Short mmCIF file of C-alpha atoms in Angstrom, two decimals:
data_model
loop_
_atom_site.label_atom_id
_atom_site.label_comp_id
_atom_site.label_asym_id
_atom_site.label_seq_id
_atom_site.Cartn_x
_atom_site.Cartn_y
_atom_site.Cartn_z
CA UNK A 1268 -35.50 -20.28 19.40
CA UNK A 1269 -32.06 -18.77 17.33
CA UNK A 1270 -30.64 -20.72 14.60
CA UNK A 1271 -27.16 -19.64 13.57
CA UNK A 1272 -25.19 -20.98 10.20
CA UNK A 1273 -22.54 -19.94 8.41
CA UNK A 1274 -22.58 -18.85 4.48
CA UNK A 1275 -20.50 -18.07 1.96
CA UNK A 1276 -22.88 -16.47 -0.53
CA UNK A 1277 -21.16 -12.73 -0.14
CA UNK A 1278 -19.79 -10.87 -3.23
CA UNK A 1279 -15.81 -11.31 -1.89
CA UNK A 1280 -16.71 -15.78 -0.81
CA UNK A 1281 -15.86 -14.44 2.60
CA UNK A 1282 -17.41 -17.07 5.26
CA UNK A 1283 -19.85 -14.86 7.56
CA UNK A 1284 -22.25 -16.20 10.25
CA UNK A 1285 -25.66 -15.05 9.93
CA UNK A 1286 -28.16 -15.46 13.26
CA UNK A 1287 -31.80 -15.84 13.30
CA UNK A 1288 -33.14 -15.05 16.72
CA UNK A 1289 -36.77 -14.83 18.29
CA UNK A 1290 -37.27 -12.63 20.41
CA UNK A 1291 -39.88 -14.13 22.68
CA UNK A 1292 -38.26 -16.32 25.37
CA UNK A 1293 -39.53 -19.73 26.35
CA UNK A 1294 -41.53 -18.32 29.46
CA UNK A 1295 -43.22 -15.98 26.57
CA UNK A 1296 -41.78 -12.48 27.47
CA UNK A 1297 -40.79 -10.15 25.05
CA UNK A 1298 -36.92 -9.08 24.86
CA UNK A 1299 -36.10 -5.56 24.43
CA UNK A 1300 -33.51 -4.48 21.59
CA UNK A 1301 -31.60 -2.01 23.37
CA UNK A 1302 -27.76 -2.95 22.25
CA UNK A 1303 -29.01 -5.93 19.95
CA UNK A 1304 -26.39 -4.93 17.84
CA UNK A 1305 -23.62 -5.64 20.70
CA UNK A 1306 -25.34 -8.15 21.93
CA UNK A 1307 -25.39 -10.23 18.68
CA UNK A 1308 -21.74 -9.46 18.11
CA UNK A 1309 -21.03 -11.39 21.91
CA UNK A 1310 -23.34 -14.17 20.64
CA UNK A 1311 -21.58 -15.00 17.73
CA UNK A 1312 -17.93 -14.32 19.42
CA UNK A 1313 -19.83 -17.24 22.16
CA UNK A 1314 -20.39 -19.31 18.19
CA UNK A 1315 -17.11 -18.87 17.08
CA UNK A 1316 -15.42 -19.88 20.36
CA UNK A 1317 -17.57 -22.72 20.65
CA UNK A 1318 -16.68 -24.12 17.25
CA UNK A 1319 -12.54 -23.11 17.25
CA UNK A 1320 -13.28 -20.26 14.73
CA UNK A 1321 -11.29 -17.43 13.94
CA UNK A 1322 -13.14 -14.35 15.71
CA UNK A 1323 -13.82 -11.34 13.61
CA UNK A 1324 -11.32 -9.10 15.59
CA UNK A 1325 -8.34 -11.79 14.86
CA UNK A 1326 -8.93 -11.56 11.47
CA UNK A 1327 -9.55 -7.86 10.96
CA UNK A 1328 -6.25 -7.43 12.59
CA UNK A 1329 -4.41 -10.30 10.64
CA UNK A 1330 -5.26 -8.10 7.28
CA UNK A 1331 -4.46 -4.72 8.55
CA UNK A 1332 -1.06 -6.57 9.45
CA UNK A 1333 -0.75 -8.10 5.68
CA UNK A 1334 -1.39 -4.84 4.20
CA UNK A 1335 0.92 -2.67 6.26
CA UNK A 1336 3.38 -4.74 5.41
CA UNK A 1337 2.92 -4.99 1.68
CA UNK A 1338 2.76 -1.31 1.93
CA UNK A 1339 5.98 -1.08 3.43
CA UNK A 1340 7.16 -3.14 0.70
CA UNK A 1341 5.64 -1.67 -2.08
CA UNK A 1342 7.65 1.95 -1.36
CA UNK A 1343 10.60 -0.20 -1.00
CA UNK A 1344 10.58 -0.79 -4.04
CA UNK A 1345 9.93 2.18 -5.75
CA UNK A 1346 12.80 3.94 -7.34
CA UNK A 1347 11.25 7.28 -7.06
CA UNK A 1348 8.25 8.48 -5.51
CA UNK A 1349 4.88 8.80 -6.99
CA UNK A 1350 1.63 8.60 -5.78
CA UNK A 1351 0.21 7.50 -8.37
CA UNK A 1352 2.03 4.86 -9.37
CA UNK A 1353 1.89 3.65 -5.44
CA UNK A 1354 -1.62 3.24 -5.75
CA UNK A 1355 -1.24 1.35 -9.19
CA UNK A 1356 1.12 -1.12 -7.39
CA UNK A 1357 -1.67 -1.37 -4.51
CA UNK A 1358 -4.07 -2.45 -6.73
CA UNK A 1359 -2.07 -4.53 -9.14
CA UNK A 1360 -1.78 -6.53 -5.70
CA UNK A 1361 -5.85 -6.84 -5.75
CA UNK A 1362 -6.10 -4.58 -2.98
CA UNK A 1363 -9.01 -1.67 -3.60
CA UNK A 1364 -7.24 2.29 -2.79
CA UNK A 1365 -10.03 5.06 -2.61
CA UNK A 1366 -8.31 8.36 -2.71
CA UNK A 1367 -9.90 11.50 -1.28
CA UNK A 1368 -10.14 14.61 -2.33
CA UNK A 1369 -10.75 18.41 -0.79
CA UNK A 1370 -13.47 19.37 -2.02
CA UNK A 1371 -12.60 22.70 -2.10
CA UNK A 1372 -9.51 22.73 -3.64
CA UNK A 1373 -9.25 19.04 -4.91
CA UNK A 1374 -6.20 18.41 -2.91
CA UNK A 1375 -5.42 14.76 -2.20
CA UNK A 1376 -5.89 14.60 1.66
CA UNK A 1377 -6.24 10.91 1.93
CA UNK A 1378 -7.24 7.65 1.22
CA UNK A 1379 -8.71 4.12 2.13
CA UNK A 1380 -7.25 0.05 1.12
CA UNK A 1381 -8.61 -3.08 2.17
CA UNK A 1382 -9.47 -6.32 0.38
CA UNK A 1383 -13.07 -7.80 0.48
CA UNK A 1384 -14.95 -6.84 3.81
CA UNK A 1385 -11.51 -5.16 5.63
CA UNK A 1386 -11.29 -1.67 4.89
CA UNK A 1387 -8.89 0.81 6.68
CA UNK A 1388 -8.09 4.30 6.53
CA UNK A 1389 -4.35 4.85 6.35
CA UNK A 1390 -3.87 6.33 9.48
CA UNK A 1391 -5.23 2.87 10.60
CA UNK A 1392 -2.57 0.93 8.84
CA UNK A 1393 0.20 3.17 10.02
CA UNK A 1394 1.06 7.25 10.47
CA UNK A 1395 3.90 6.81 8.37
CA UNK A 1396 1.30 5.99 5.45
CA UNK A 1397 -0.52 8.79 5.65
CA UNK A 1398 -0.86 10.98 2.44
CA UNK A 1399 1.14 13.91 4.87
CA UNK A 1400 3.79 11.73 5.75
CA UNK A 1401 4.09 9.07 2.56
CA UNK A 1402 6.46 11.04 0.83
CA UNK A 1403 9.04 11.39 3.69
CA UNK A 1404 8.76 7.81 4.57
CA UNK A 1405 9.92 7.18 1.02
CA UNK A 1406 12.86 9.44 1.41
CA UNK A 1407 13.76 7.63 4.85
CA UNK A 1408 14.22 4.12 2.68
CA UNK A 1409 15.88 5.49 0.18
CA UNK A 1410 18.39 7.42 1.64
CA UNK A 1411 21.04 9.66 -0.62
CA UNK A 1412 24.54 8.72 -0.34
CA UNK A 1413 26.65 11.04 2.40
CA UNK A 1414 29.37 12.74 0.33
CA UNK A 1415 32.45 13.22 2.43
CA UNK A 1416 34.23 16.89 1.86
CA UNK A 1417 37.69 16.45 1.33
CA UNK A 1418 40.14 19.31 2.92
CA UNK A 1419 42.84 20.19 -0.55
CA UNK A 1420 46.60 19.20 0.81
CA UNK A 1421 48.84 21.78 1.52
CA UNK A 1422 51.45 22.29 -1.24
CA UNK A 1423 54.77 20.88 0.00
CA UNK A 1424 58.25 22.39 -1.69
CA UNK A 1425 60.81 19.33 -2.82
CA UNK A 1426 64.12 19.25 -4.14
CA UNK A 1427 63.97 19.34 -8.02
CA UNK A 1428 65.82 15.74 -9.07
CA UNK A 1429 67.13 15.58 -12.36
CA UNK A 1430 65.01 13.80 -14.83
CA UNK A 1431 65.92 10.40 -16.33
CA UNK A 1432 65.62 9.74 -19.90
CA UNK A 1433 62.42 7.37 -20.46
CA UNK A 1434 62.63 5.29 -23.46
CA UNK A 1435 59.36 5.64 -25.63
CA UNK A 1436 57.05 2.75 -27.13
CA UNK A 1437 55.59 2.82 -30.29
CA UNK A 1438 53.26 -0.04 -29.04
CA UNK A 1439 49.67 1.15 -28.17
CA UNK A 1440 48.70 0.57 -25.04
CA UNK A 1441 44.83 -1.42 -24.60
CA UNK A 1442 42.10 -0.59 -22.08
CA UNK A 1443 41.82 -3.76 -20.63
CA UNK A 1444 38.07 -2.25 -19.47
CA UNK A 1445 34.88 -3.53 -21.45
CA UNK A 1446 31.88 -1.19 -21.19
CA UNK A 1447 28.98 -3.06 -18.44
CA UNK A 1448 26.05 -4.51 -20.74
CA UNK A 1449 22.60 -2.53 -20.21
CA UNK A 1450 19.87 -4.47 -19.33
CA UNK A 1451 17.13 -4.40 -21.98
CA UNK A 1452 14.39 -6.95 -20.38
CA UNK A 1453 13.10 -7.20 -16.96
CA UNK A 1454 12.54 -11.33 -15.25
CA UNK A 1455 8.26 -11.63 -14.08
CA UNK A 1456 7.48 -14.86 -11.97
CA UNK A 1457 4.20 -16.10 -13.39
CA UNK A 1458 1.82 -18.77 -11.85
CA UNK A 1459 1.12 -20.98 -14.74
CA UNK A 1460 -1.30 -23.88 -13.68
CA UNK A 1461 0.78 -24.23 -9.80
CA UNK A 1462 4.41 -23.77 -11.70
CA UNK A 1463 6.10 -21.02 -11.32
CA UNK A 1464 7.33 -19.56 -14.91
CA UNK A 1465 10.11 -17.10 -15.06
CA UNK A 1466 9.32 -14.70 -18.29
CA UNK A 1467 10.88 -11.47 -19.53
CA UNK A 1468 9.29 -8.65 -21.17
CA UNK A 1469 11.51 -5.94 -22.79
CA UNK A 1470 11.90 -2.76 -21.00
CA UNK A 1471 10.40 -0.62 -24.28
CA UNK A 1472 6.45 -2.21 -23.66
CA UNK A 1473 7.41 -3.32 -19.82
CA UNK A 1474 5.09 -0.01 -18.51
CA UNK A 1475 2.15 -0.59 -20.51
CA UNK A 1476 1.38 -3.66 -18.72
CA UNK A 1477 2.19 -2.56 -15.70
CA UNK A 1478 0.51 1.51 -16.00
CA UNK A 1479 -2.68 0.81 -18.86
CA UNK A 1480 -4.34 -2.55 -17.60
CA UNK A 1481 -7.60 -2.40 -17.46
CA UNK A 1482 -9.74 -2.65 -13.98
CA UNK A 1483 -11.30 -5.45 -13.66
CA UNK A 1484 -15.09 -5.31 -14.65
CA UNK A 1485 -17.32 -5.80 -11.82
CA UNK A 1486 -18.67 -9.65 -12.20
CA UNK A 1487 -14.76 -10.60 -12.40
CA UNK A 1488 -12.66 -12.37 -9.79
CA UNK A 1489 -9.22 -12.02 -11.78
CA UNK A 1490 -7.42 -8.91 -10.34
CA UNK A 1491 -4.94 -6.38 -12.31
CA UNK A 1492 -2.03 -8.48 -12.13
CA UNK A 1493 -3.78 -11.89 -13.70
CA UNK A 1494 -4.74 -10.01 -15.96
CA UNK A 1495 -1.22 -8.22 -16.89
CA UNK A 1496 0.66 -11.87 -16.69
CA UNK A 1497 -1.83 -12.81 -19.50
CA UNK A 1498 -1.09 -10.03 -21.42
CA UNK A 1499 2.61 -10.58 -20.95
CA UNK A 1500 1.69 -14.10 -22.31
CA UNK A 1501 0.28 -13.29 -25.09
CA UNK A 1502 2.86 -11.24 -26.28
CA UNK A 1503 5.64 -13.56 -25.78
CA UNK A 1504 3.55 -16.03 -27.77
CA UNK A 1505 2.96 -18.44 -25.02
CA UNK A 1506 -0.73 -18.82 -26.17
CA UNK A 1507 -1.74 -22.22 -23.75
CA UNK A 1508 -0.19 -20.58 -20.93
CA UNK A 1509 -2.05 -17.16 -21.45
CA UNK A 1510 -5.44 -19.40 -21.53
CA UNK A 1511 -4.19 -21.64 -18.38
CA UNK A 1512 -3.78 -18.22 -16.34
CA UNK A 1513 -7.13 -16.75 -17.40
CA UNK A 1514 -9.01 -20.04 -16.44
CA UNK A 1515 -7.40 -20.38 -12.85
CA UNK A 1516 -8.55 -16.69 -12.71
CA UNK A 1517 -12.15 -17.21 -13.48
CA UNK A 1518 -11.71 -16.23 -17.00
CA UNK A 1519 -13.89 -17.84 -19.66
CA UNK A 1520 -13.38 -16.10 -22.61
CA UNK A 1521 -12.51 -17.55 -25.93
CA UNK A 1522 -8.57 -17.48 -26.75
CA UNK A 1523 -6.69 -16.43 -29.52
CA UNK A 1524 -6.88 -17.78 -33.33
CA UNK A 1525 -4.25 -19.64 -34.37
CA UNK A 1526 -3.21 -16.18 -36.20
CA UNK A 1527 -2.48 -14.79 -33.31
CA UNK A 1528 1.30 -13.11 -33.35
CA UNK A 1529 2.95 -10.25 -34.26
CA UNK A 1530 2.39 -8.33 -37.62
CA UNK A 1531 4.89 -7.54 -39.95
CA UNK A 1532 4.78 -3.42 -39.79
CA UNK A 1533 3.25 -3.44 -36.01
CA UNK A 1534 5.11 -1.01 -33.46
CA UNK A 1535 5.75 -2.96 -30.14
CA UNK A 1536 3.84 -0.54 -27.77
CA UNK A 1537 1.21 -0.98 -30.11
CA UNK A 1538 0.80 -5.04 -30.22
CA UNK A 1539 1.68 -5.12 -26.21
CA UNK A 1540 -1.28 -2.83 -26.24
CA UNK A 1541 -3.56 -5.31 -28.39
CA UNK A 1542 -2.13 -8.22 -26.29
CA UNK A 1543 -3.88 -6.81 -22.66
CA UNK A 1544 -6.97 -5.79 -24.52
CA UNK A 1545 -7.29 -9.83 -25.72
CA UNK A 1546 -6.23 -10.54 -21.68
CA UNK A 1547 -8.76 -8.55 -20.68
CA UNK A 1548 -11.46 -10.82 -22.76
CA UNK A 1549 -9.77 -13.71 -21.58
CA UNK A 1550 -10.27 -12.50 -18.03
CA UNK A 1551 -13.92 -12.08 -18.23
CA UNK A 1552 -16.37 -15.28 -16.79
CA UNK A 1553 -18.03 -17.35 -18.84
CA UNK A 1554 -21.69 -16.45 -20.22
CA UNK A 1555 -24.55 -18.23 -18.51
CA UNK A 1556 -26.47 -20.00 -21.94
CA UNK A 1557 -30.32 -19.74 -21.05
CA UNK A 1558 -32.28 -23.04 -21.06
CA UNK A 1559 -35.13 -23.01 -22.60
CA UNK A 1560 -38.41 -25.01 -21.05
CA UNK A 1561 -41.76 -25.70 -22.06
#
């Protein structure tokens, strides 16, 4: 007898099938294990067929798809290229990067991304995002501008023509140009309780909460970027909306006092610094209370 059901009680809430089989037929013979593990992978492919289920190849393949092309995206978008701050991008996504390291020389020679149970080498998401080739890939979306040389015109000889007097202005003459106004705050779309909230951070704290957030603790479901729109929150003030994002996160930590704001000698950096610490908190499940019983 086999009994087969399918759970959701993994660490990532990934539905998995789990089979129970006996190994003693009906006529009372003993089956052999050679292959069982192949064998229980064609059962449950037989399962998931059965019931119109997604199989486990499908899906694997459906991810490795997703993250290619967020990688692809995610060097678009990079003015210039660092490594570092790729990864940082990769994981503000909620994807998990393992770098690797020589260990003789501590070179960086590779790494691994996936999300949940789906983990792939980069050479498995794409050649071009290998650690040996990343760099060039970047160069090949970003190209540099062709500059076209010029040859100098040859100097041609004309008739000197006898120079009319020009009558002179006193008036000053006015630049009609005006100088282009510098951007000092960069737009973030925020999910705020299913509505989509367009906020803007100035560009003097903008790297601090998207370079020094926090990884998530290990018992928390929000990723990097929850976490960095609550910060964000916080420091524009928007207190309710800070506490909505946590909560849709899995967050359960007590919000800010009605004190909460801005000091009156506080350096920016400083207080956006403060602000992801608190989002971090916020971030955090709720404590299980112990019940007592006699």
């Amino acid at each position: 007898m086999s009994v087969a059901a399918l759970h959701r009680d993994s660490k990532s809430g990934t539905l998995h099938l789990h089979l129970d089989c006996c190994r003693v037929d009906n006529d009372g013979k003993t089956n052999d294990v050679h292959d069982v593990h192949i064998r229980a992978m064609r059962a449950a492919e037989i399962i998931n067929a059965r019931h119109g289920w997604e199989q486990p190849q499908e899906v694997r393949e459906m991810r490795q798809q997703d993250i290619a092309e967020f990688c692809e995206y995610t060097l678009q978008k990079m003015d210039s290229f660092d490594i570092d701050r790729y990864f940082d991008m990769l994981r503000m996504k909620g994807y998990e990067v393992k770098p690797k390291y020589d260990t003789t020389n501590g070179k960086l020679v590779g790494y691994t991304i996936g999300k949940n149970a789906s983990v792939f080498k980069a050479s498995a998401i794409g050649r071009k995002f290998m650690v040996s080739q990343l760099e060039a890939t970047w160069k090949k979306m970003h190209p540099k501008p062709t500059q076209v040389k010029m040859r100098p015109a040859s100097p041609s000889v004309s008739p000197a023509r006898p120079a009319r007097p020009v009558a002179q202005t006193t008036k000053p003459t006015q630049s009609n140009s005006k100088p282009l106004p510098v951007a000092t705050k960069t737009a973030f779309n925020v999910n705020v309780g299913g509505e989509m909230k367009r906020i803007y951070i100035p560009n003097t704290v903008k790297d601090i909460f998207l370079n020094e957030v926090q990884v998530p603790d290990s018992d928390m479901t929000a990723s990097r970027e929850d976490i960095s729109h609550v910060g964000m929150l916080l420091f524009l003030d928007m207190i309710d909306a800070a506490t909505t994002v946590s909560e849709s996160c899995g967050g359960g930590g007590s919000a800010p006092s009605s004190g909460w704001g801005k000091d009156d000698d506080e350096d920016e950096r400083e207080r956006a610094r403060r602000c992801l610490q608190m989002a971090h908190a916020m971030c955090k499940p709720p404590q299980k209370r112990r019940s007592f019983h006699r």
